[in-house]
């Protein structure tokens, strides 16, 4: 017997499958046209979609608005860049980003989870600001210039290798990577542990009376989100060959929240579609006007007013109904 | 002699200058219905808040099966077998009826099930079906709680408290705002619970209190005014002046 929450998650899977197929077609067209620009833009979109995914785990499933998720994204990017400059190994870079994100996420989560609501948002914002300032002022991290000259790497699977410089190859690799992060999050959120997070969002005060501690699950959710943000960030220097303090700025955190809200809060897949939409918009609008932030801001306001449940808030229920009918018959 | 399943000794708490609970002691017999009555503001809900760990007590002890559980958090008390419902419906309103019950029943599963898909939690899911049946909510299982009628929400409130198979169940005015028919059904249900659960009940409907309770505790201005069988309490002159008296 599949319940409504599992059915919604399955509807998200279908939408992710559609996205994957569209991405494959996009890659084929890109390769056929010898394109580099759009494939690399698509790769960047997917990387920021990974960051948005981590925001949705907190906002859409645990009821926590993080305004500082860039902290972990930037952390992952810098750790990855530093490791790659020493040893050009994908596994070492992502492994290090994962480890550091777990530790920093545990500390950050411990601090931020002492408060709720708007105070949680402000603390996450504050922690990211502090981290950004520290990076900005640290010579060893390139200060305001960031770290440049991250080498091109071969991502080695033993049986095959993908170069981070291959537009289509690295696009497809990033697609697989982000889909795995999605699958991991989607799996966790449909377990009793994940349902406990949903319960915390729905009515935190009742949860202790069901026999559950509320501190640990909230901390775990925060750490999982930190890890997903950091792993996404770890791909950034592989794509761009550099990292800069802007990755930790509020604009990065804020964009991730906008991405989730436009895509559909509490759907996971909304973060992916939203991430692609926003990156595309920024690029297209940015080629016409320098004031692309104004356009994005206006579009965001429009989305909140006219599509309060986001893009997926409209599309996904239709798929859920289809699944419900299919299960009955 | 075995220890009473639940015992409170000298419980006290103040809010500002108000002594909301003032040195209250009593023991609850196993698998019986003990009802707490008293006028509005007497401190009945506050008493439940102290026992269930929702509000920390300023003084006194809470013992479960003779073991001291004073100052324990609600989740630890739940593990010790004590569950409660709320006077003001306190559910997961945006989630379905079945999911509310499943969340509460999940505690019956071993820890390792926490990271398996929810569909694998057979014990919890069986418990959900059983409770839906028992509380006559099967047809509403897929409905969000916010869409239920008031009476259905009150029934679910009790069912959620019961889902984790507690040995002590604290019910704070479960029939509040229910129709007569629903109230009678709920009374019947509470009576049937007492075969394997110890029930501590807060109830305003005197007819129901008289028919349902094995023991009645009367609260007045934060103090325990009287305790005894329904008949004895009804005949108590102090109780009559404090509670029934103004009728
Ligand atoms: N958290 C609190 N802070 C301040 N005062 C409180 C608090 N909880 C209860 N009180 C006060 O304690 C007194 C007892 O309240 P309580 O809710 O326990 O009464 P009750 O017997 O349950 O009443 P009712 O029959 O109306 O439910 C009231 O005067 C109430 O205002
Ligand atoms: Mg009360």
PDB file of N, CA, C and O in Angstrom, chain A residues 51-116:
ATOM      1  N   UNK A  51      22.975  22.569  -5.166  1.00  0.00           N
ATOM      2  CA  UNK A  51      22.903  23.454  -4.000  1.00  0.00           C
ATOM      3  C   UNK A  51      21.441  23.685  -3.610  1.00  0.00           C
ATOM      4  O   UNK A  51      21.077  23.607  -2.433  1.00  0.00           O
ATOM      5  N   UNK A  52      20.601  23.941  -4.616  1.00  0.00           N
ATOM      6  CA  UNK A  52      19.176  24.186  -4.339  1.00  0.00           C
ATOM      7  C   UNK A  52      18.530  22.944  -3.709  1.00  0.00           C
ATOM      8  O   UNK A  52      17.683  23.053  -2.818  1.00  0.00           O
ATOM      9  N   UNK A  53      18.950  21.771  -4.162  1.00  0.00           N
ATOM     10  CA  UNK A  53      18.438  20.520  -3.592  1.00  0.00           C
ATOM     11  C   UNK A  53      18.661  20.494  -2.077  1.00  0.00           C
ATOM     12  O   UNK A  53      17.778  20.107  -1.304  1.00  0.00           O
ATOM     13  N   UNK A  54      19.837  20.933  -1.666  1.00  0.00           N
ATOM     14  CA  UNK A  54      20.143  20.923  -0.229  1.00  0.00           C
ATOM     15  C   UNK A  54      19.254  21.928   0.517  1.00  0.00           C
ATOM     16  O   UNK A  54      18.861  21.681   1.656  1.00  0.00           O
ATOM     17  N   UNK A  55      18.935  23.036  -0.133  1.00  0.00           N
ATOM     18  CA  UNK A  55      18.046  24.018   0.496  1.00  0.00           C
ATOM     19  C   UNK A  55      16.647  23.429   0.660  1.00  0.00           C
ATOM     20  O   UNK A  55      15.989  23.616   1.684  1.00  0.00           O
ATOM     21  N   UNK A  56      16.200  22.662  -0.344  1.00  0.00           N
ATOM     22  CA  UNK A  56      14.845  22.092  -0.270  1.00  0.00           C
ATOM     23  C   UNK A  56      14.723  21.028   0.813  1.00  0.00           C
ATOM     24  O   UNK A  56      13.662  20.870   1.418  1.00  0.00           O
ATOM     25  N   UNK A  57      15.794  20.285   1.066  1.00  0.00           N
ATOM     26  CA  UNK A  57      15.750  19.293   2.150  1.00  0.00           C
ATOM     27  C   UNK A  57      15.430  19.997   3.463  1.00  0.00           C
ATOM     28  O   UNK A  57      14.622  19.515   4.264  1.00  0.00           O
ATOM     29  N   UNK A  58      16.036  21.152   3.654  1.00  0.00           N
ATOM     30  CA  UNK A  58      15.794  21.901   4.892  1.00  0.00           C
ATOM     31  C   UNK A  58      14.461  22.630   4.848  1.00  0.00           C
ATOM     32  O   UNK A  58      13.640  22.507   5.758  1.00  0.00           O
ATOM     33  N   UNK A  59      14.231  23.383   3.774  1.00  0.00           N
ATOM     34  CA  UNK A  59      13.038  24.227   3.716  1.00  0.00           C
ATOM     35  C   UNK A  59      11.771  23.410   3.466  1.00  0.00           C
ATOM     36  O   UNK A  59      10.763  23.573   4.149  1.00  0.00           O
ATOM     37  N   UNK A  60      11.843  22.508   2.503  1.00  0.00           N
ATOM     38  CA  UNK A  60      10.639  21.801   2.075  1.00  0.00           C
ATOM     39  C   UNK A  60      10.304  20.582   2.915  1.00  0.00           C
ATOM     40  O   UNK A  60       9.168  20.124   2.918  1.00  0.00           O
ATOM     41  N   UNK A  61      11.275  20.025   3.621  1.00  0.00           N
ATOM     42  CA  UNK A  61      11.020  18.778   4.341  1.00  0.00           C
ATOM     43  C   UNK A  61      11.241  18.875   5.841  1.00  0.00           C
ATOM     44  O   UNK A  61      10.720  18.068   6.593  1.00  0.00           O
ATOM     45  N   UNK A  62      12.049  19.838   6.275  1.00  0.00           N
ATOM     46  CA  UNK A  62      12.308  19.945   7.707  1.00  0.00           C
ATOM     47  C   UNK A  62      11.752  21.253   8.268  1.00  0.00           C
ATOM     48  O   UNK A  62      11.691  21.428   9.477  1.00  0.00           O
ATOM     49  N   UNK A  63      11.363  22.159   7.351  1.00  0.00           N
ATOM     50  CA  UNK A  63      10.785  23.426   7.783  1.00  0.00           C
ATOM     51  C   UNK A  63      11.813  24.421   8.278  1.00  0.00           C
ATOM     52  O   UNK A  63      11.517  25.249   9.129  1.00  0.00           O
ATOM     53  N   UNK A  64      13.044  24.340   7.752  1.00  0.00           N
ATOM     54  CA  UNK A  64      14.104  25.252   8.178  1.00  0.00           C
ATOM     55  C   UNK A  64      14.568  26.080   6.987  1.00  0.00           C
ATOM     56  O   UNK A  64      15.033  25.531   5.991  1.00  0.00           O
ATOM     57  N   UNK A  65      14.448  27.398   7.096  1.00  0.00           N
ATOM     58  CA  UNK A  65      14.912  28.273   6.015  1.00  0.00           C
ATOM     59  C   UNK A  65      16.372  28.626   6.250  1.00  0.00           C
ATOM     60  O   UNK A  65      16.697  29.362   7.179  1.00  0.00           O
ATOM     61  N   UNK A  66      17.249  28.071   5.408  1.00  0.00           N
ATOM     62  CA  UNK A  66      18.669  28.414   5.509  1.00  0.00           C
ATOM     63  C   UNK A  66      18.973  29.539   4.529  1.00  0.00           C
ATOM     64  O   UNK A  66      18.733  29.412   3.331  1.00  0.00           O
ATOM     65  N   UNK A  67      19.502  30.626   5.041  1.00  0.00           N
ATOM     66  CA  UNK A  67      19.932  31.732   4.182  1.00  0.00           C
ATOM     67  C   UNK A  67      21.449  31.740   4.063  1.00  0.00           C
ATOM     68  O   UNK A  67      22.042  32.727   3.663  1.00  0.00           O
ATOM     69  N   UNK A  68      22.052  30.588   4.416  1.00  0.00           N
ATOM     70  CA  UNK A  68      23.512  30.547   4.354  1.00  0.00           C
ATOM     71  C   UNK A  68      24.029  29.240   3.796  1.00  0.00           C
ATOM     72  O   UNK A  68      25.114  28.776   4.151  1.00  0.00           O
ATOM     73  N   UNK A  69      23.269  28.633   2.887  1.00  0.00           N
ATOM     74  CA  UNK A  69      23.701  27.342   2.363  1.00  0.00           C
ATOM     75  C   UNK A  69      24.958  27.485   1.505  1.00  0.00           C
ATOM     76  O   UNK A  69      25.679  26.517   1.310  1.00  0.00           O
ATOM     77  N   UNK A  70      25.241  28.713   1.050  1.00  0.00           N
ATOM     78  CA  UNK A  70      26.457  28.966   0.278  1.00  0.00           C
ATOM     79  C   UNK A  70      27.713  28.645   1.095  1.00  0.00           C
ATOM     80  O   UNK A  70      28.764  28.342   0.531  1.00  0.00           O
ATOM     81  N   UNK A  71      27.587  28.709   2.399  1.00  0.00           N
ATOM     82  CA  UNK A  71      28.717  28.357   3.259  1.00  0.00           C
ATOM     83  C   UNK A  71      29.253  26.970   2.893  1.00  0.00           C
ATOM     84  O   UNK A  71      30.461  26.779   2.721  1.00  0.00           O
ATOM     85  N   UNK A  72      28.344  26.009   2.758  1.00  0.00           N
ATOM     86  CA  UNK A  72      28.766  24.630   2.487  1.00  0.00           C
ATOM     87  C   UNK A  72      29.121  24.423   1.022  1.00  0.00           C
ATOM     88  O   UNK A  72      30.011  23.637   0.694  1.00  0.00           O
ATOM     89  N   UNK A  73      28.406  25.134   0.157  1.00  0.00           N
ATOM     90  CA  UNK A  73      28.717  25.074  -1.273  1.00  0.00           C
ATOM     91  C   UNK A  73      30.136  25.605  -1.497  1.00  0.00           C
ATOM     92  O   UNK A  73      30.969  24.959  -2.147  1.00  0.00           O
ATOM     93  N   UNK A  74      30.409  26.771  -0.920  1.00  0.00           N
ATOM     94  CA  UNK A  74      31.730  27.381  -1.054  1.00  0.00           C
ATOM     95  C   UNK A  74      32.814  26.543  -0.392  1.00  0.00           C
ATOM     96  O   UNK A  74      33.919  26.376  -0.919  1.00  0.00           O
ATOM     97  N   UNK A  75      32.471  25.987   0.755  1.00  0.00           N
ATOM     98  CA  UNK A  75      33.404  25.116   1.467  1.00  0.00           C
ATOM     99  C   UNK A  75      33.814  23.946   0.578  1.00  0.00           C
ATOM    100  O   UNK A  75      35.010  23.639   0.427  1.00  0.00           O
ATOM    101  N   UNK A  76      32.813  23.304  -0.017  1.00  0.00           N
ATOM    102  CA  UNK A  76      33.083  22.179  -0.910  1.00  0.00           C
ATOM    103  C   UNK A  76      33.939  22.609  -2.083  1.00  0.00           C
ATOM    104  O   UNK A  76      34.886  21.911  -2.478  1.00  0.00           O
ATOM    105  N   UNK A  77      33.638  23.785  -2.639  1.00  0.00           N
ATOM    106  CA  UNK A  77      34.375  24.274  -3.799  1.00  0.00           C
ATOM    107  C   UNK A  77      35.838  24.557  -3.436  1.00  0.00           C
ATOM    108  O   UNK A  77      36.762  24.157  -4.161  1.00  0.00           O
ATOM    109  N   UNK A  78      36.056  25.227  -2.320  1.00  0.00           N
ATOM    110  CA  UNK A  78      37.429  25.561  -1.916  1.00  0.00           C
ATOM    111  C   UNK A  78      38.231  24.312  -1.537  1.00  0.00           C
ATOM    112  O   UNK A  78      39.391  24.173  -1.925  1.00  0.00           O
ATOM    113  N   UNK A  79      37.609  23.421  -0.775  1.00  0.00           N
ATOM    114  CA  UNK A  79      38.318  22.191  -0.383  1.00  0.00           C
ATOM    115  C   UNK A  79      38.699  21.403  -1.633  1.00  0.00           C
ATOM    116  O   UNK A  79      39.836  20.946  -1.785  1.00  0.00           O
ATOM    117  N   UNK A  80      37.737  21.296  -2.552  1.00  0.00           N
ATOM    118  CA  UNK A  80      37.985  20.569  -3.793  1.00  0.00           C
ATOM    119  C   UNK A  80      39.127  21.225  -4.574  1.00  0.00           C
ATOM    120  O   UNK A  80      40.055  20.548  -5.031  1.00  0.00           O
ATOM    121  N   UNK A  81      39.088  22.556  -4.708  1.00  0.00           N
ATOM    122  CA  UNK A  81      40.131  23.270  -5.458  1.00  0.00           C
ATOM    123  C   UNK A  81      41.505  23.053  -4.827  1.00  0.00           C
ATOM    124  O   UNK A  81      42.487  22.763  -5.522  1.00  0.00           O
ATOM    125  N   UNK A  82      41.543  23.174  -3.498  1.00  0.00           N
ATOM    126  CA  UNK A  82      42.823  23.006  -2.797  1.00  0.00           C
ATOM    127  C   UNK A  82      43.389  21.606  -3.003  1.00  0.00           C
ATOM    128  O   UNK A  82      44.587  21.438  -3.265  1.00  0.00           O
ATOM    129  N   UNK A  83      42.524  20.605  -2.897  1.00  0.00           N
ATOM    130  CA  UNK A  83      42.985  19.220  -3.071  1.00  0.00           C
ATOM    131  C   UNK A  83      43.447  18.997  -4.510  1.00  0.00           C
ATOM    132  O   UNK A  83      44.508  18.421  -4.753  1.00  0.00           O
ATOM    133  N   UNK A  84      42.652  19.502  -5.473  1.00  0.00           N
ATOM    134  CA  UNK A  84      42.991  19.287  -6.890  1.00  0.00           C
ATOM    135  C   UNK A  84      44.318  19.943  -7.258  1.00  0.00           C
ATOM    136  O   UNK A  84      45.043  19.448  -8.123  1.00  0.00           O
ATOM    137  N   UNK A  85      44.660  21.048  -6.598  1.00  0.00           N
ATOM    138  CA  UNK A  85      45.920  21.716  -6.902  1.00  0.00           C
ATOM    139  C   UNK A  85      47.115  20.934  -6.356  1.00  0.00           C
ATOM    140  O   UNK A  85      48.245  21.130  -6.800  1.00  0.00           O
ATOM    141  N   UNK A  86      46.839  20.057  -5.409  1.00  0.00           N
ATOM    142  CA  UNK A  86      47.899  19.211  -4.873  1.00  0.00           C
ATOM    143  C   UNK A  86      47.941  17.885  -5.634  1.00  0.00           C
ATOM    144  O   UNK A  86      48.977  17.446  -6.111  1.00  0.00           O
ATOM    145  N   UNK A  87      46.765  17.264  -5.723  1.00  0.00           N
ATOM    146  CA  UNK A  87      46.679  15.994  -6.434  1.00  0.00           C
ATOM    147  C   UNK A  87      45.415  15.991  -7.290  1.00  0.00           C
ATOM    148  O   UNK A  87      44.322  16.131  -6.751  1.00  0.00           O
ATOM    149  N   UNK A  88      45.546  15.892  -8.595  1.00  0.00           N
ATOM    150  CA  UNK A  88      44.376  16.034  -9.469  1.00  0.00           C
ATOM    151  C   UNK A  88      43.474  14.793  -9.461  1.00  0.00           C
ATOM    152  O   UNK A  88      43.233  14.187 -10.496  1.00  0.00           O
ATOM    153  N   UNK A  89      42.964  14.439  -8.268  1.00  0.00           N
ATOM    154  CA  UNK A  89      42.101  13.253  -8.180  1.00  0.00           C
ATOM    155  C   UNK A  89      40.677  13.664  -7.797  1.00  0.00           C
ATOM    156  O   UNK A  89      40.455  14.311  -6.766  1.00  0.00           O
ATOM    157  N   UNK A  90      39.723  13.299  -8.634  1.00  0.00           N
ATOM    158  CA  UNK A  90      38.314  13.580  -8.361  1.00  0.00           C
ATOM    159  C   UNK A  90      37.899  12.988  -7.025  1.00  0.00           C
ATOM    160  O   UNK A  90      37.228  13.620  -6.218  1.00  0.00           O
ATOM    161  N   UNK A  91      38.304  11.740  -6.779  1.00  0.00           N
ATOM    162  CA  UNK A  91      37.854  11.034  -5.575  1.00  0.00           C
ATOM    163  C   UNK A  91      38.431  11.673  -4.318  1.00  0.00           C
ATOM    164  O   UNK A  91      37.740  11.789  -3.308  1.00  0.00           O
ATOM    165  N   UNK A  92      39.701  12.101  -4.392  1.00  0.00           N
ATOM    166  CA  UNK A  92      40.302  12.775  -3.239  1.00  0.00           C
ATOM    167  C   UNK A  92      39.585  14.097  -2.979  1.00  0.00           C
ATOM    168  O   UNK A  92      39.278  14.439  -1.831  1.00  0.00           O
ATOM    169  N   UNK A  93      39.277  14.833  -4.046  1.00  0.00           N
ATOM    170  CA  UNK A  93      38.647  16.148  -3.893  1.00  0.00           C
ATOM    171  C   UNK A  93      37.239  16.026  -3.296  1.00  0.00           C
ATOM    172  O   UNK A  93      36.894  16.724  -2.337  1.00  0.00           O
ATOM    173  N   UNK A  94      36.423  15.131  -3.859  1.00  0.00           N
ATOM    174  CA  UNK A  94      35.048  15.007  -3.338  1.00  0.00           C
ATOM    175  C   UNK A  94      35.059  14.348  -1.955  1.00  0.00           C
ATOM    176  O   UNK A  94      34.257  14.710  -1.093  1.00  0.00           O
ATOM    177  N   UNK A  95      35.976  13.400  -1.756  1.00  0.00           N
ATOM    178  CA  UNK A  95      36.070  12.754  -0.441  1.00  0.00           C
ATOM    179  C   UNK A  95      36.411  13.776   0.634  1.00  0.00           C
ATOM    180  O   UNK A  95      35.800  13.790   1.707  1.00  0.00           O
ATOM    181  N   UNK A  96      37.363  14.663   0.325  1.00  0.00           N
ATOM    182  CA  UNK A  96      37.748  15.687   1.292  1.00  0.00           C
ATOM    183  C   UNK A  96      36.581  16.650   1.536  1.00  0.00           C
ATOM    184  O   UNK A  96      36.298  17.019   2.678  1.00  0.00           O
ATOM    185  N   UNK A  97      35.894  17.050   0.456  1.00  0.00           N
ATOM    186  CA  UNK A  97      34.753  17.964   0.599  1.00  0.00           C
ATOM    187  C   UNK A  97      33.683  17.333   1.492  1.00  0.00           C
ATOM    188  O   UNK A  97      33.110  17.992   2.370  1.00  0.00           O
ATOM    189  N   UNK A  98      33.445  16.046   1.283  1.00  0.00           N
ATOM    190  CA  UNK A  98      32.448  15.321   2.090  1.00  0.00           C
ATOM    191  C   UNK A  98      32.828  15.320   3.567  1.00  0.00           C
ATOM    192  O   UNK A  98      32.015  15.648   4.432  1.00  0.00           O
ATOM    193  N   UNK A  99      34.067  14.963   3.835  1.00  0.00           N
ATOM    194  CA  UNK A  99      34.525  14.884   5.222  1.00  0.00           C
ATOM    195  C   UNK A  99      34.457  16.233   5.919  1.00  0.00           C
ATOM    196  O   UNK A  99      33.914  16.347   7.035  1.00  0.00           O
ATOM    197  N   UNK A 100      34.979  17.267   5.263  1.00  0.00           N
ATOM    198  CA  UNK A 100      34.997  18.597   5.868  1.00  0.00           C
ATOM    199  C   UNK A 100      33.555  19.093   6.078  1.00  0.00           C
ATOM    200  O   UNK A 100      33.229  19.678   7.116  1.00  0.00           O
ATOM    201  N   UNK A 101      32.676  18.822   5.106  1.00  0.00           N
ATOM    202  CA  UNK A 101      31.287  19.285   5.230  1.00  0.00           C
ATOM    203  C   UNK A 101      30.593  18.616   6.416  1.00  0.00           C
ATOM    204  O   UNK A 101      29.781  19.237   7.104  1.00  0.00           O
ATOM    205  N   UNK A 102      30.912  17.346   6.655  1.00  0.00           N
ATOM    206  CA  UNK A 102      30.286  16.654   7.798  1.00  0.00           C
ATOM    207  C   UNK A 102      30.693  17.318   9.106  1.00  0.00           C
ATOM    208  O   UNK A 102      29.859  17.562   9.975  1.00  0.00           O
ATOM    209  N   UNK A 103      31.981  17.612   9.224  1.00  0.00           N
ATOM    210  CA  UNK A 103      32.473  18.212  10.468  1.00  0.00           C
ATOM    211  C   UNK A 103      31.924  19.628  10.635  1.00  0.00           C
ATOM    212  O   UNK A 103      31.332  19.963  11.672  1.00  0.00           O
ATOM    213  N   UNK A 104      32.088  20.450   9.597  1.00  0.00           N
ATOM    214  CA  UNK A 104      31.611  21.834   9.697  1.00  0.00           C
ATOM    215  C   UNK A 104      30.078  21.849   9.825  1.00  0.00           C
ATOM    216  O   UNK A 104      29.520  22.654  10.579  1.00  0.00           O
ATOM    217  N   UNK A 105      29.405  20.946   9.107  1.00  0.00           N
ATOM    218  CA  UNK A 105      27.949  20.856   9.198  1.00  0.00           C
ATOM    219  C   UNK A 105      27.484  20.493  10.601  1.00  0.00           C
ATOM    220  O   UNK A 105      26.466  21.001  11.085  1.00  0.00           O
ATOM    221  N   UNK A 106      28.229  19.614  11.266  1.00  0.00           N
ATOM    222  CA  UNK A 106      27.859  19.241  12.632  1.00  0.00           C
ATOM    223  C   UNK A 106      27.980  20.442  13.567  1.00  0.00           C
ATOM    224  O   UNK A 106      27.094  20.700  14.386  1.00  0.00           O
ATOM    225  N   UNK A 107      29.068  21.201  13.403  1.00  0.00           N
ATOM    226  CA  UNK A 107      29.266  22.384  14.253  1.00  0.00           C
ATOM    227  C   UNK A 107      28.219  23.450  13.922  1.00  0.00           C
ATOM    228  O   UNK A 107      27.532  23.972  14.809  1.00  0.00           O
ATOM    229  N   UNK A 108      28.064  23.746  12.627  1.00  0.00           N
ATOM    230  CA  UNK A 108      27.088  24.756  12.199  1.00  0.00           C
ATOM    231  C   UNK A 108      25.678  24.370  12.607  1.00  0.00           C
ATOM    232  O   UNK A 108      24.898  25.206  13.062  1.00  0.00           O
ATOM    233  N   UNK A 109      25.352  23.103  12.456  1.00  0.00           N
ATOM    234  CA  UNK A 109      24.020  22.620  12.817  1.00  0.00           C
ATOM    235  C   UNK A 109      23.768  22.724  14.308  1.00  0.00           C
ATOM    236  O   UNK A 109      22.678  23.081  14.753  1.00  0.00           O
ATOM    237  N   UNK A 110      24.803  22.453  15.065  1.00  0.00           N
ATOM    238  CA  UNK A 110      24.685  22.559  16.521  1.00  0.00           C
ATOM    239  C   UNK A 110      24.362  23.998  16.918  1.00  0.00           C
ATOM    240  O   UNK A 110      23.500  24.249  17.762  1.00  0.00           O
ATOM    241  N   UNK A 111      25.039  24.943  16.254  1.00  0.00           N
ATOM    242  CA  UNK A 111      24.811  26.362  16.575  1.00  0.00           C
ATOM    243  C   UNK A 111      23.427  26.808  16.071  1.00  0.00           C
ATOM    244  O   UNK A 111      22.626  27.346  16.840  1.00  0.00           O
ATOM    245  N   UNK A 112      23.150  26.554  14.794  1.00  0.00           N
ATOM    246  CA  UNK A 112      21.930  27.104  14.181  1.00  0.00           C
ATOM    247  C   UNK A 112      20.666  26.475  14.768  1.00  0.00           C
ATOM    248  O   UNK A 112      19.635  27.139  14.899  1.00  0.00           O
ATOM    249  N   UNK A 113      20.736  25.196  15.145  1.00  0.00           N
ATOM    250  CA  UNK A 113      19.530  24.511  15.606  1.00  0.00           C
ATOM    251  C   UNK A 113      19.146  24.834  17.043  1.00  0.00           C
ATOM    252  O   UNK A 113      18.195  24.277  17.576  1.00  0.00           O
ATOM    253  N   UNK A 114      19.893  25.740  17.646  1.00  0.00           N
ATOM    254  CA  UNK A 114      19.481  26.164  18.986  1.00  0.00           C
ATOM    255  C   UNK A 114      18.288  27.103  18.904  1.00  0.00           C
ATOM    256  O   UNK A 114      17.629  27.357  19.907  1.00  0.00           O
ATOM    257  N   UNK A 115      18.027  27.624  17.717  1.00  0.00           N
ATOM    258  CA  UNK A 115      16.900  28.557  17.546  1.00  0.00           C
ATOM    259  C   UNK A 115      16.025  28.122  16.370  1.00  0.00           C
ATOM    260  O   UNK A 115      16.376  27.227  15.617  1.00  0.00           O
ATOM    261  N   UNK A 116      14.863  28.774  16.247  1.00  0.00           N
ATOM    262  CA  UNK A 116      13.883  28.407  15.216  1.00  0.00           C
ATOM    263  C   UNK A 116      13.501  29.607  14.361  1.00  0.00           C
ATOM    264  O   UNK A 116      13.727  30.743  14.733  1.00  0.00           O
TER     265      UNK A 116
END
